[in-house]
Short mmCIF file of C-alpha atoms in Angstrom, two decimals:
data_model
loop_
_atom_site.label_atom_id
_atom_site.label_comp_id
_atom_site.label_asym_id
_atom_site.label_seq_id
_atom_site.Cartn_x
_atom_site.Cartn_y
_atom_site.Cartn_z
CA MET A 1 -108.62 -93.72 -49.64
CA MET A 2 -110.14 -90.38 -48.57
CA ILE A 3 -107.78 -87.45 -47.77
CA PHE A 4 -108.87 -84.21 -46.11
CA ILE A 5 -106.68 -81.23 -47.19
CA ASN A 6 -106.44 -77.73 -45.75
CA CYS A 7 -105.20 -74.94 -48.08
CA ALA A 8 -104.43 -71.24 -47.56
CA ASN A 9 -105.43 -70.31 -51.12
CA PRO A 10 -108.24 -71.50 -53.40
CA VAL A 11 -107.37 -74.59 -55.49
CA ASN A 12 -108.77 -75.32 -58.94
CA SER A 13 -108.09 -79.00 -59.60
CA PRO A 14 -110.28 -82.07 -60.32
CA LEU A 15 -108.42 -83.88 -57.55
CA TYR A 16 -109.67 -81.39 -54.97
CA VAL A 17 -113.35 -81.35 -53.98
CA GLU A 18 -114.39 -78.45 -51.79
CA THR A 19 -116.16 -79.62 -48.66
CA GLY A 20 -118.30 -76.50 -48.23
CA THR A 21 -118.31 -77.15 -44.46
CA CYS A 22 -115.94 -76.45 -41.66
CA LEU A 23 -113.39 -78.54 -39.83
CA ASN A 24 -112.52 -78.17 -36.18
CA GLY A 25 -115.98 -76.78 -35.44
CA GLU A 26 -115.63 -73.51 -37.42
CA LYS A 27 -118.49 -72.15 -39.50
CA SER A 28 -118.11 -71.98 -43.29
CA SER A 29 -118.21 -68.17 -43.29
CA ASN A 30 -115.14 -68.07 -41.09
CA VAL A 31 -113.41 -70.76 -43.13
CA SER A 32 -113.56 -68.57 -46.25
CA LEU A 33 -111.65 -65.87 -44.33
CA LEU A 34 -109.04 -68.27 -42.97
CA ARG A 35 -108.26 -71.50 -44.82
CA ARG A 36 -110.16 -73.64 -47.31
CA SER A 37 -111.00 -77.31 -46.82
CA TYR A 38 -110.89 -79.89 -49.61
CA VAL A 39 -111.21 -83.63 -49.86
CA ASN A 40 -109.50 -86.03 -52.23
CA VAL A 41 -111.00 -89.45 -52.99
CA GLY A 42 -108.96 -92.24 -54.51
CA GLY A 43 -105.52 -91.20 -53.34
CA MET A 44 -102.96 -88.69 -54.65
CA LYS A 45 -99.25 -88.39 -55.25
CA ALA A 46 -96.98 -86.12 -53.24
CA SER A 47 -96.55 -83.95 -56.33
CA ASP A 48 -100.30 -83.39 -56.44
CA LEU A 49 -100.22 -81.55 -53.12
CA MET A 50 -100.50 -77.82 -53.88
CA GLU A 51 -98.44 -75.09 -52.24
CA LEU A 52 -99.63 -73.83 -48.88
CA CYS A 53 -101.76 -77.01 -48.47
CA SER A 54 -101.45 -79.59 -45.72
CA LEU A 55 -102.94 -83.03 -45.06
CA GLU A 56 -105.37 -82.98 -42.14
CA ARG A 57 -106.90 -86.49 -42.04
CA MET A 58 -106.93 -89.73 -44.01
CA THR A 59 -109.39 -92.63 -43.85
CA LEU A 60 -110.36 -95.69 -45.87
CA LEU A 61 -113.48 -95.64 -48.01
CA PRO A 62 -115.39 -98.74 -49.26
CA VAL A 63 -115.95 -97.43 -52.79
CA LYS A 64 -114.41 -98.36 -56.11
CA ASP A 65 -115.86 -95.80 -58.54
CA TYR A 66 -114.63 -92.53 -57.02
CA LYS A 67 -114.11 -90.40 -60.12
CA ASN A 68 -116.12 -87.16 -60.33
CA MET A 69 -117.78 -87.94 -57.00
CA PRO A 70 -119.63 -84.90 -55.52
CA TYR A 71 -119.09 -83.99 -51.90
CA LYS A 72 -122.63 -85.06 -50.95
CA GLU A 73 -121.82 -88.60 -52.09
CA ILE A 74 -118.45 -88.46 -50.36
CA HIS A 75 -120.22 -87.51 -47.11
CA SER A 76 -122.67 -90.42 -47.52
CA GLN A 77 -119.83 -92.89 -48.06
CA LEU A 78 -118.03 -91.56 -45.04
CA ALA A 79 -121.15 -91.82 -42.89
CA TYR A 80 -121.63 -95.42 -44.06
CA GLY A 81 -118.28 -96.35 -42.48
CA PHE A 82 -115.76 -99.04 -43.30
CA GLU A 83 -114.38 -102.29 -41.93
CA LEU A 84 -110.88 -102.38 -40.50
CA SER A 85 -109.30 -105.83 -40.40
CA TRP A 86 -105.92 -107.49 -40.49
CA HIS A 87 -104.51 -111.00 -40.55
CA ASN A 88 -104.03 -112.90 -37.29
CA SER A 89 -100.35 -113.18 -38.14
CA ARG A 90 -100.06 -109.49 -37.31
CA CYS A 91 -100.94 -110.34 -33.69
CA GLY A 92 -97.67 -112.20 -33.18
CA SER A 93 -97.59 -113.97 -29.83
CA CYS A 94 -101.11 -112.96 -28.75
CA ALA A 95 -103.01 -116.15 -27.83
CA TYR A 96 -106.58 -114.85 -28.30
CA GLY A 97 -106.02 -112.20 -31.00
CA CYS A 98 -105.31 -108.50 -30.75
CA TYR A 99 -106.58 -104.99 -31.48
CA ILE A 100 -105.11 -101.55 -32.24
CA ASP A 101 -105.87 -98.53 -30.06
CA ASP A 102 -106.11 -94.86 -31.09
CA SER A 103 -102.31 -94.54 -30.95
CA ASN A 104 -101.85 -97.46 -33.39
CA ARG A 105 -100.43 -99.60 -30.61
CA LYS A 106 -101.11 -103.36 -30.61
CA HIS A 107 -102.81 -104.95 -27.59
CA CYS A 108 -103.42 -108.66 -26.97
CA VAL A 109 -106.90 -109.93 -26.09
CA GLY A 110 -106.67 -111.97 -22.90
CA GLY A 111 -109.96 -113.90 -23.22
CA SER A 112 -111.76 -111.58 -20.79
CA TRP A 113 -113.67 -108.30 -20.73
CA ARG A 114 -110.42 -106.31 -20.26
CA TRP A 115 -110.08 -105.77 -24.00
CA ILE A 116 -113.16 -103.54 -24.05
CA THR A 117 -111.41 -100.17 -23.88
CA PRO A 118 -112.99 -96.76 -24.29
CA ALA A 119 -111.87 -96.82 -27.91
CA VAL A 120 -113.84 -100.00 -28.54
CA LEU A 121 -116.88 -98.72 -26.65
CA LYS A 122 -117.12 -95.83 -29.09
CA ASN A 123 -118.68 -98.32 -31.47
CA GLY A 124 -122.43 -98.17 -30.74
CA SER A 125 -123.09 -101.65 -32.13
CA VAL A 126 -120.83 -103.20 -29.48
CA ILE A 127 -122.75 -101.41 -26.73
CA ILE A 128 -126.09 -102.54 -28.18
CA ALA A 129 -124.87 -106.14 -28.41
CA ILE A 130 -123.70 -106.04 -24.80
CA LEU A 131 -127.01 -104.58 -23.61
CA GLN A 132 -129.04 -107.14 -25.57
CA GLY A 133 -126.93 -109.96 -24.16
CA ALA A 134 -127.33 -108.63 -20.63
CA LYS A 135 -131.08 -108.32 -21.15
CA PHE A 136 -131.28 -111.96 -22.25
CA ILE A 137 -129.02 -113.29 -19.50
CA PHE A 138 -130.66 -111.39 -16.65
CA GLY A 139 -134.19 -111.21 -18.08
CA SER A 140 -134.71 -114.88 -18.95
CA PRO A 141 -134.91 -116.10 -15.32
CA PHE A 142 -137.59 -113.50 -14.57
CA VAL A 143 -139.63 -114.52 -17.64
CA ILE A 144 -139.36 -118.20 -16.71
CA ALA A 145 -140.30 -117.45 -13.11
CA PHE A 146 -143.34 -115.46 -14.29
CA LEU A 147 -144.53 -118.31 -16.55
CA ILE A 148 -144.12 -120.82 -13.73
CA TYR A 149 -146.08 -118.50 -11.43
CA LYS A 150 -148.95 -118.22 -13.95
CA TRP A 151 -148.96 -121.99 -14.51
CA ARG A 152 -149.09 -122.69 -10.78
CA ARG A 153 -151.86 -120.13 -10.24
CA ARG A 154 -153.94 -121.70 -12.99
CA HIS A 155 -153.49 -125.23 -11.66
CA LEU A 156 -153.92 -124.22 -8.03
CA SER A 157 -157.24 -122.68 -9.05
CA ALA A 158 -158.29 -126.03 -10.51
CA TYR A 159 -157.11 -127.87 -7.40
CA ASP A 160 -159.03 -125.45 -5.17
CA THR A 161 -162.22 -125.93 -7.21
CA VAL A 162 -162.05 -129.72 -6.91
CA GLU A 163 -161.09 -129.70 -3.23
CA GLU A 164 -163.80 -127.20 -2.32
CA PHE A 165 -166.40 -129.37 -4.03
CA LEU A 166 -165.21 -132.52 -2.25
CA GLN A 167 -165.05 -130.86 1.18
CA THR A 168 -168.51 -129.33 0.79
CA HIS A 169 -170.15 -132.65 -0.10
CA ASN A 170 -167.93 -135.05 1.81
CA ASN A 171 -170.81 -136.41 3.90
CA LEU A 172 -173.24 -136.73 0.99
CA MET A 173 -171.26 -139.05 -1.31
CA PRO A 174 -171.33 -142.75 -0.36
CA VAL A 175 -167.95 -143.44 -1.97
CA VAL A 176 -164.45 -143.92 -0.57
CA ARG A 177 -161.69 -141.34 -0.92
CA TYR A 178 -158.34 -143.03 -1.57
CA SER A 179 -154.83 -141.62 -1.34
CA TYR A 180 -152.65 -141.68 -4.43
CA SER A 181 -150.32 -144.18 -2.77
CA ALA A 182 -153.31 -146.48 -2.18
CA ILE A 183 -154.29 -146.17 -5.85
CA LYS A 184 -150.75 -147.01 -6.90
CA LYS A 185 -150.72 -150.02 -4.58
CA MET A 186 -154.10 -151.29 -5.83
CA THR A 187 -152.88 -151.22 -9.44
CA GLY A 188 -149.48 -152.71 -8.64
CA GLY A 189 -147.76 -149.60 -9.92
CA PHE A 190 -150.19 -149.20 -12.85
CA LYS A 191 -149.06 -152.51 -14.24
CA GLU A 192 -152.05 -153.78 -16.25
CA GLU A 193 -153.63 -151.28 -18.64
CA LEU A 194 -157.20 -152.08 -19.67
CA GLY A 195 -157.71 -149.25 -22.12
CA LYS A 196 -157.23 -145.62 -22.92
CA GLY A 197 -159.82 -142.91 -23.49
CA GLY A 198 -160.17 -139.19 -23.97
CA PHE A 199 -159.86 -138.46 -20.24
CA GLY A 200 -157.04 -140.84 -19.32
CA CYS A 201 -155.92 -144.46 -18.97
CA VAL A 202 -157.78 -147.29 -17.23
CA TYR A 203 -155.87 -149.86 -15.17
CA LYS A 204 -156.94 -153.07 -13.48
CA GLY A 205 -156.66 -153.05 -9.71
CA LYS A 206 -157.67 -155.00 -6.64
CA LEU A 207 -159.65 -153.65 -3.68
CA ARG A 208 -158.96 -154.55 -0.04
CA SER A 209 -161.94 -156.90 -0.18
CA GLY A 210 -160.15 -158.88 -2.90
CA SER A 211 -162.56 -157.97 -5.71
CA SER A 212 -161.25 -156.49 -8.94
CA ALA A 213 -161.68 -152.85 -9.88
CA ALA A 214 -161.14 -150.64 -12.90
CA ILE A 215 -159.18 -147.51 -12.00
CA LYS A 216 -159.25 -144.58 -14.39
CA LEU A 217 -156.25 -142.30 -13.96
CA LEU A 218 -157.31 -138.92 -15.30
CA GLY A 219 -154.91 -137.02 -17.51
CA LYS A 220 -154.32 -133.27 -17.64
CA SER A 221 -157.68 -131.57 -17.56
CA LYS A 222 -158.45 -128.66 -19.90
CA ALA A 223 -161.59 -127.76 -17.95
CA ASN A 224 -160.14 -127.03 -14.49
CA GLY A 225 -161.08 -130.45 -13.12
CA GLN A 226 -164.70 -130.30 -14.25
CA ASP A 227 -164.50 -133.76 -15.83
CA PHE A 228 -163.61 -135.16 -12.40
CA ILE A 229 -166.38 -133.19 -10.68
CA ASN A 230 -168.89 -134.29 -13.35
CA GLU A 231 -168.25 -137.99 -12.73
CA VAL A 232 -168.26 -137.75 -8.93
CA ALA A 233 -171.33 -135.49 -8.89
CA THR A 234 -173.38 -137.70 -11.22
CA ILE A 235 -172.61 -141.39 -10.66
CA GLY A 236 -171.12 -140.82 -7.21
CA ARG A 237 -174.55 -140.98 -5.59
CA ILE A 238 -176.79 -142.97 -7.95
CA ARG A 239 -177.37 -146.72 -8.11
CA HIS A 240 -178.81 -148.48 -11.15
CA THR A 241 -178.35 -151.88 -12.73
CA ASN A 242 -177.37 -150.34 -16.06
CA VAL A 243 -175.06 -147.59 -14.79
CA VAL A 244 -171.47 -148.34 -13.83
CA GLN A 245 -170.83 -148.19 -10.08
CA LEU A 246 -168.34 -145.65 -8.71
CA VAL A 247 -166.53 -147.23 -5.75
CA GLY A 248 -164.23 -144.35 -4.86
CA PHE A 249 -161.91 -141.62 -6.04
CA CYS A 250 -158.55 -139.97 -5.44
CA ALA A 251 -157.77 -136.25 -5.54
CA GLU A 252 -154.28 -135.13 -4.52
CA GLY A 253 -153.28 -131.95 -6.33
CA SER A 254 -152.92 -132.76 -10.02
CA LYS A 255 -153.31 -136.52 -9.39
CA ARG A 256 -156.91 -137.66 -9.80
CA ALA A 257 -158.35 -141.13 -10.21
CA LEU A 258 -161.76 -142.81 -10.26
CA VAL A 259 -162.36 -146.35 -9.00
CA TYR A 260 -165.16 -148.42 -10.60
CA ASP A 261 -166.47 -151.95 -10.44
CA PHE A 262 -164.49 -154.13 -12.84
CA MET A 263 -166.31 -155.22 -16.01
CA PRO A 264 -164.67 -158.48 -17.18
CA ASN A 265 -166.22 -158.46 -20.66
CA GLY A 266 -164.95 -155.01 -21.56
CA SER A 267 -166.91 -152.69 -23.82
CA LEU A 268 -169.72 -153.39 -26.27
CA ASN A 269 -167.48 -151.90 -28.95
CA ASN A 270 -165.41 -155.12 -28.99
CA PHE A 271 -168.40 -157.38 -29.60
CA ILE A 272 -170.24 -155.58 -32.40
CA PHE A 273 -167.25 -154.51 -34.50
CA SER A 274 -164.50 -157.07 -33.86
CA GLN A 275 -164.53 -160.24 -35.96
CA GLU A 276 -161.89 -161.90 -33.78
CA ARG A 277 -164.02 -162.39 -30.65
CA ALA A 278 -164.36 -166.02 -29.59
CA VAL A 279 -167.81 -165.26 -28.15
CA SER A 280 -170.37 -163.95 -30.63
CA LEU A 281 -173.44 -162.31 -29.16
CA SER A 282 -176.77 -163.62 -30.40
CA TRP A 283 -179.46 -161.27 -31.68
CA GLU A 284 -181.51 -162.01 -28.56
CA LYS A 285 -178.56 -160.97 -26.36
CA LEU A 286 -177.93 -157.82 -28.45
CA HIS A 287 -181.61 -156.90 -28.10
CA GLU A 288 -181.38 -157.50 -24.35
CA ILE A 289 -178.29 -155.28 -24.14
CA SER A 290 -179.95 -152.49 -26.15
CA LEU A 291 -182.96 -152.60 -23.84
CA GLY A 292 -180.69 -152.42 -20.79
CA VAL A 293 -178.90 -149.35 -22.17
CA ALA A 294 -182.28 -147.73 -22.89
CA HIS A 295 -183.36 -148.37 -19.28
CA GLY A 296 -180.12 -146.84 -18.03
CA ILE A 297 -180.53 -143.65 -20.08
CA GLN A 298 -184.20 -143.43 -19.07
CA TYR A 299 -183.11 -143.55 -15.43
CA LEU A 300 -180.56 -140.76 -16.00
CA HIS A 301 -183.24 -138.58 -17.61
CA ARG A 302 -186.20 -139.33 -15.34
CA GLY A 303 -185.14 -141.37 -12.32
CA CYS A 304 -183.09 -138.81 -10.40
CA GLU A 305 -183.87 -135.52 -8.66
CA MET A 306 -182.23 -133.77 -11.60
CA GLN A 307 -181.81 -134.90 -15.17
CA ILE A 308 -178.36 -136.24 -16.01
CA LEU A 309 -177.41 -135.59 -19.63
CA HIS A 310 -174.61 -137.95 -20.65
CA PHE A 311 -173.58 -136.40 -24.01
CA ASP A 312 -171.29 -139.31 -24.96
CA ILE A 313 -173.38 -142.44 -25.50
CA LYS A 314 -171.45 -144.80 -27.81
CA PRO A 315 -170.42 -148.50 -27.90
CA HIS A 316 -167.05 -147.79 -26.27
CA ASN A 317 -168.81 -146.34 -23.20
CA ILE A 318 -171.14 -149.33 -22.72
CA LEU A 319 -169.39 -151.86 -20.46
CA LEU A 320 -170.45 -155.49 -20.00
CA ASP A 321 -170.20 -157.41 -16.73
CA GLU A 322 -169.70 -161.17 -16.39
CA HIS A 323 -173.37 -161.75 -17.35
CA PHE A 324 -173.21 -159.29 -20.27
CA THR A 325 -175.39 -156.82 -18.39
CA PRO A 326 -174.73 -153.40 -19.96
CA LYS A 327 -173.41 -150.55 -17.81
CA ILE A 328 -173.29 -146.93 -19.02
CA SER A 329 -169.88 -145.44 -18.19
CA ASP A 330 -167.66 -142.38 -18.73
CA PHE A 331 -169.58 -139.40 -17.36
CA GLY A 332 -166.80 -136.90 -18.05
CA LEU A 333 -169.06 -134.82 -20.31
CA ALA A 334 -172.23 -135.33 -18.27
CA ARG A 335 -174.28 -132.37 -17.07
CA LEU A 336 -176.98 -132.00 -14.45
CA CYS A 337 -180.12 -130.29 -15.68
CA PRO A 338 -182.99 -129.00 -13.51
CA ALA A 339 -186.33 -130.53 -14.43
CA ASN A 340 -188.08 -127.26 -15.28
CA GLU A 341 -185.19 -124.87 -15.88
CA SER A 342 -182.64 -124.13 -18.58
CA LEU A 343 -178.92 -124.48 -18.08
CA LYS A 344 -177.13 -121.13 -18.15
CA SER A 345 -174.08 -122.60 -19.85
CA LEU A 346 -172.66 -125.78 -21.24
CA THR A 347 -169.08 -126.65 -22.08
CA ALA A 348 -168.01 -126.71 -25.70
CA PRO A 349 -169.36 -129.90 -27.32
CA GLY A 350 -166.81 -132.64 -26.87
CA GLY A 351 -168.67 -135.83 -27.72
CA THR A 352 -167.72 -138.28 -30.45
CA ILE A 353 -168.34 -137.42 -34.09
CA GLY A 354 -170.85 -139.90 -35.51
CA TYR A 355 -172.83 -140.01 -32.26
CA MET A 356 -173.20 -136.29 -31.51
CA ALA A 357 -176.64 -134.81 -32.09
CA PRO A 358 -176.74 -132.03 -34.72
CA GLU A 359 -177.88 -129.45 -32.15
CA LEU A 360 -174.49 -129.79 -30.44
CA PHE A 361 -172.64 -128.21 -33.35
CA TYR A 362 -175.21 -126.45 -35.57
CA LYS A 363 -175.67 -122.85 -34.44
CA ASN A 364 -179.02 -122.64 -36.24
CA ILE A 365 -180.51 -125.08 -33.72
CA GLU A 366 -180.98 -123.06 -30.58
CA HIS A 367 -181.25 -125.44 -27.64
CA VAL A 368 -179.74 -128.67 -26.35
CA SER A 369 -181.91 -131.10 -24.40
CA TYR A 370 -182.01 -134.72 -23.26
CA LYS A 371 -182.95 -135.50 -26.88
CA ALA A 372 -179.20 -135.29 -27.64
CA ASP A 373 -178.74 -138.55 -25.71
CA VAL A 374 -181.68 -140.05 -27.61
CA TYR A 375 -179.91 -139.29 -30.90
CA SER A 376 -176.68 -140.90 -29.68
CA PHE A 377 -178.58 -143.99 -28.53
CA GLY A 378 -180.22 -144.24 -31.96
CA MET A 379 -176.83 -144.29 -33.68
CA LEU A 380 -175.68 -146.93 -31.18
CA LEU A 381 -178.81 -149.02 -31.84
CA LEU A 382 -178.30 -148.94 -35.62
CA GLU A 383 -174.67 -150.03 -35.26
CA MET A 384 -175.76 -152.93 -33.05
CA ALA A 385 -178.37 -153.95 -35.64
CA GLY A 386 -175.87 -153.79 -38.49
CA ARG A 387 -172.87 -155.06 -36.49
CA ARG A 388 -170.89 -152.34 -38.31
CA LYS A 389 -170.03 -148.66 -38.14
CA ASN A 390 -172.76 -146.40 -39.44
CA LEU A 391 -170.23 -144.75 -41.75
CA ASN A 392 -167.94 -147.10 -43.66
CA ALA A 393 -166.08 -145.65 -46.64
CA LEU A 394 -164.77 -149.15 -47.50
CA ALA A 395 -168.20 -150.73 -47.98
CA GLU A 396 -168.42 -153.01 -51.04
CA ASN A 397 -171.53 -151.23 -52.30
CA SER A 398 -171.41 -147.41 -52.44
CA SER A 399 -175.06 -147.29 -51.37
CA GLN A 400 -174.07 -148.94 -48.07
CA ILE A 401 -171.41 -146.38 -47.11
CA TYR A 402 -173.89 -144.68 -44.76
CA TRP A 403 -175.75 -147.52 -43.07
CA PRO A 404 -178.81 -145.57 -41.76
CA ASP A 405 -179.79 -144.40 -45.28
CA TRP A 406 -179.29 -147.84 -46.80
CA VAL A 407 -181.22 -149.70 -44.13
CA HIS A 408 -184.05 -147.12 -44.32
CA ASP A 409 -184.40 -147.85 -48.03
CA GLN A 410 -184.38 -151.60 -47.36
CA VAL A 411 -187.20 -151.40 -44.81
CA SER A 412 -189.12 -148.84 -46.89
CA ASN A 413 -189.04 -151.17 -49.91
CA GLU A 414 -189.94 -154.16 -47.71
CA LYS A 415 -186.63 -155.85 -48.44
CA ALA A 416 -184.93 -158.17 -46.00
CA ILE A 417 -182.03 -156.85 -43.95
CA GLU A 418 -178.91 -158.95 -44.40
CA ILE A 419 -177.98 -160.30 -40.97
CA GLY A 420 -176.12 -163.45 -41.92
CA ASP A 421 -176.92 -166.90 -43.21
CA GLY A 422 -179.33 -169.09 -41.30
CA SER A 423 -181.15 -166.26 -39.51
CA THR A 424 -184.61 -167.08 -38.25
CA GLU A 425 -187.80 -165.09 -38.77
CA GLU A 426 -187.75 -164.08 -35.10
CA GLU A 427 -184.20 -162.73 -35.46
CA GLN A 428 -185.28 -160.75 -38.53
CA LYS A 429 -188.06 -159.17 -36.46
CA ILE A 430 -185.62 -158.28 -33.67
CA VAL A 431 -183.24 -156.57 -36.10
CA LYS A 432 -186.07 -154.73 -37.87
CA LYS A 433 -187.42 -153.52 -34.51
CA MET A 434 -183.99 -152.21 -33.52
CA VAL A 435 -183.59 -150.51 -36.92
CA ILE A 436 -186.96 -148.71 -36.82
CA ALA A 437 -186.41 -147.61 -33.22
CA GLY A 438 -182.93 -146.37 -34.13
CA LEU A 439 -184.24 -144.42 -37.14
CA ARG A 440 -186.87 -142.80 -34.92
CA CYS A 441 -184.13 -141.70 -32.51
CA ILE A 442 -181.85 -140.10 -35.12
CA GLN A 443 -184.39 -137.69 -36.57
CA MET A 444 -182.55 -134.40 -37.12
CA ASN A 445 -185.15 -132.26 -35.39
CA PRO A 446 -185.22 -133.06 -31.65
CA LEU A 447 -189.00 -132.51 -31.68
CA ASN A 448 -189.37 -135.61 -33.85
CA ARG A 449 -187.34 -137.86 -31.58
CA PRO A 450 -189.06 -139.97 -28.91
CA ALA A 451 -188.24 -139.75 -25.21
CA MET A 452 -186.37 -142.70 -23.72
CA ASN A 453 -189.49 -144.14 -22.08
CA GLU A 454 -191.04 -144.35 -25.57
CA VAL A 455 -187.89 -146.02 -26.89
CA VAL A 456 -188.16 -148.63 -24.12
CA GLU A 457 -191.78 -149.28 -25.12
CA MET A 458 -190.75 -149.72 -28.77
CA LEU A 459 -188.03 -152.24 -27.90
CA GLU A 460 -190.31 -154.16 -25.54
CA GLY A 461 -193.39 -154.07 -27.80
CA ASP A 462 -194.36 -155.85 -30.99
CA MET A 463 -192.60 -155.01 -34.21
CA GLU A 464 -195.91 -154.77 -36.08
CA SER A 465 -196.93 -151.69 -34.09
CA LEU A 466 -193.87 -149.72 -35.21
CA GLN A 467 -194.05 -147.32 -38.12
CA LEU A 468 -191.04 -146.44 -40.25
CA PRO A 469 -190.18 -142.72 -39.80
CA PRO A 470 -189.08 -140.46 -42.68
CA ARG A 471 -185.46 -140.57 -43.74
CA PRO A 472 -183.55 -138.22 -41.40
CA VAL A 473 -183.04 -134.85 -43.13
CA LEU A 474 -181.54 -131.79 -41.49
CA ASN A 475 -183.87 -128.77 -41.71
CA LEU A 476 -182.20 -125.86 -39.96
CA ASP A 477 -185.32 -123.68 -40.22
CA GLU A 478 -187.15 -125.77 -37.63
CA LYS A 479 -186.62 -124.80 -33.99
CA PRO A 480 -186.67 -127.54 -31.33
CA MET A 481 -188.30 -127.19 -27.95
CA ASN A 482 -186.39 -125.79 -24.99
CA THR A 483 -186.68 -128.81 -22.73
CA CYS A 484 -183.42 -128.26 -20.95
CA GLY A 485 -180.42 -126.58 -22.42
CA GLU A 486 -178.87 -123.47 -23.81
CA SER A 487 -177.51 -122.10 -27.03
CA SER A 488 -175.23 -124.49 -28.88
CA SER A 489 -172.65 -121.75 -29.16
CA MET A 490 -171.55 -123.00 -25.78
CA SER A 491 -169.33 -121.09 -23.43
CA ASP A 492 -166.59 -122.48 -21.24
CA TYR A 493 -167.62 -124.07 -17.98
CA SER A 494 -168.30 -121.32 -15.45
CA SER A 495 -168.57 -121.24 -11.68
CA GLU A 496 -172.35 -121.22 -12.12
CA SER A 497 -172.09 -124.75 -13.52
CA VAL A 498 -170.33 -125.86 -10.34
CA SER A 499 -173.13 -124.30 -8.32
CA LEU A 500 -175.67 -126.23 -10.37
CA ILE A 501 -173.91 -129.51 -9.64
CA GLU A 502 -173.60 -128.61 -5.97
CA ASN A 503 -177.33 -127.79 -5.74
CA ALA A 504 -178.10 -131.39 -6.67
CA TYR A 505 -176.92 -132.41 -3.21
CA ASN A 506 -178.93 -129.83 -1.28
#
């Protein structure tokens, strides 16, 4: 309890602490001429009240040790405040509780805002709470509306980019544009899923002619639709035995799809890694497939008006038709490159680890060229020759964890490569040819890798004419040639990249 006392005469008592300030707005100099102000902390008896003294104010104080408390501490405790509470039983018949006003009169709370009286609003924390609540209630819709606006602007920009590209080159692309409803009808409501990749799901469908098709439904693009533009711009106008055929496409707002010829034998990935396949490919057929893939990449690099860099050659992206003819697919990362110019920008490297050339992620290597595809093909070739992943942490022998190093040592020491029981001498030559060609392709320095026309010659020629290259070692001090490419610290796809693709049609 804190009691403020006003006295006419000075008081000398430990129960009375002089305030040293004024009450009722009077200055201390005037107080000394009129009456003196004291404060008592802890409570006092009626007999302790001195003559000519009167009680001015009383208030509760949240303090237990109040003996010998100086006025400065008393002021601090008073400024800190106190909590006033009472039991609900004091509210009597009030249904929602009650409060006491300045005149100590009880008022019931009626479950509405009517209980907020001027007395209650004197509490600043209540006002702050009300303002914060109002800010949240009325501000949230505006924040949500702003986020929706930004999201729509970003996606509309992507839609505009795709639509502008399609309208500009509508007469130059010999492919069919389908509506989304037609795509849905062809797939029977996306009933049969063939596979799933980094850019979306692939479903089996049927064209009006009755032939089967593979329809890739693209997912949400992080590159403003550039993956869609890349595929349409590259394989939309080229024809080659070893490149998958684009039949048509769909572009309706955020819904995009690509329609390809159906490949009944799926991907090469299933035949060289899976042990459960009923059909096992012979070494002659694997060699034939590797040569077909090499011809396809050679065509992309040299057979078009502009070089097409695939950037994602791997077994999963090599499809096989009913005759096991290989078809290069998935051009979502592909880039067009002028024959005698450098690209101004490339997207951030997004190929598959294990097949990506070192220049795609080592900043010390300055330029990216078609030799990146050569490296990826080399890794593919070695996996075909070993019928296993190049990196296998579960290999029985620790020396065989990284297949390229192990097989290099085998050939270097003139040891036979294990390709299964009952293999013929001709099959051994085929595997050794594929291994040496693959090791040539995966040299760390792009300067030391052959072009794809040389790879074709190696696979078609005699094994005796091939020389084993050094074991691939990364030397970051060597700088590769600037055949076509830009710094591997690649920027995001810019509008200039779209212009480059568009120029391929002009």
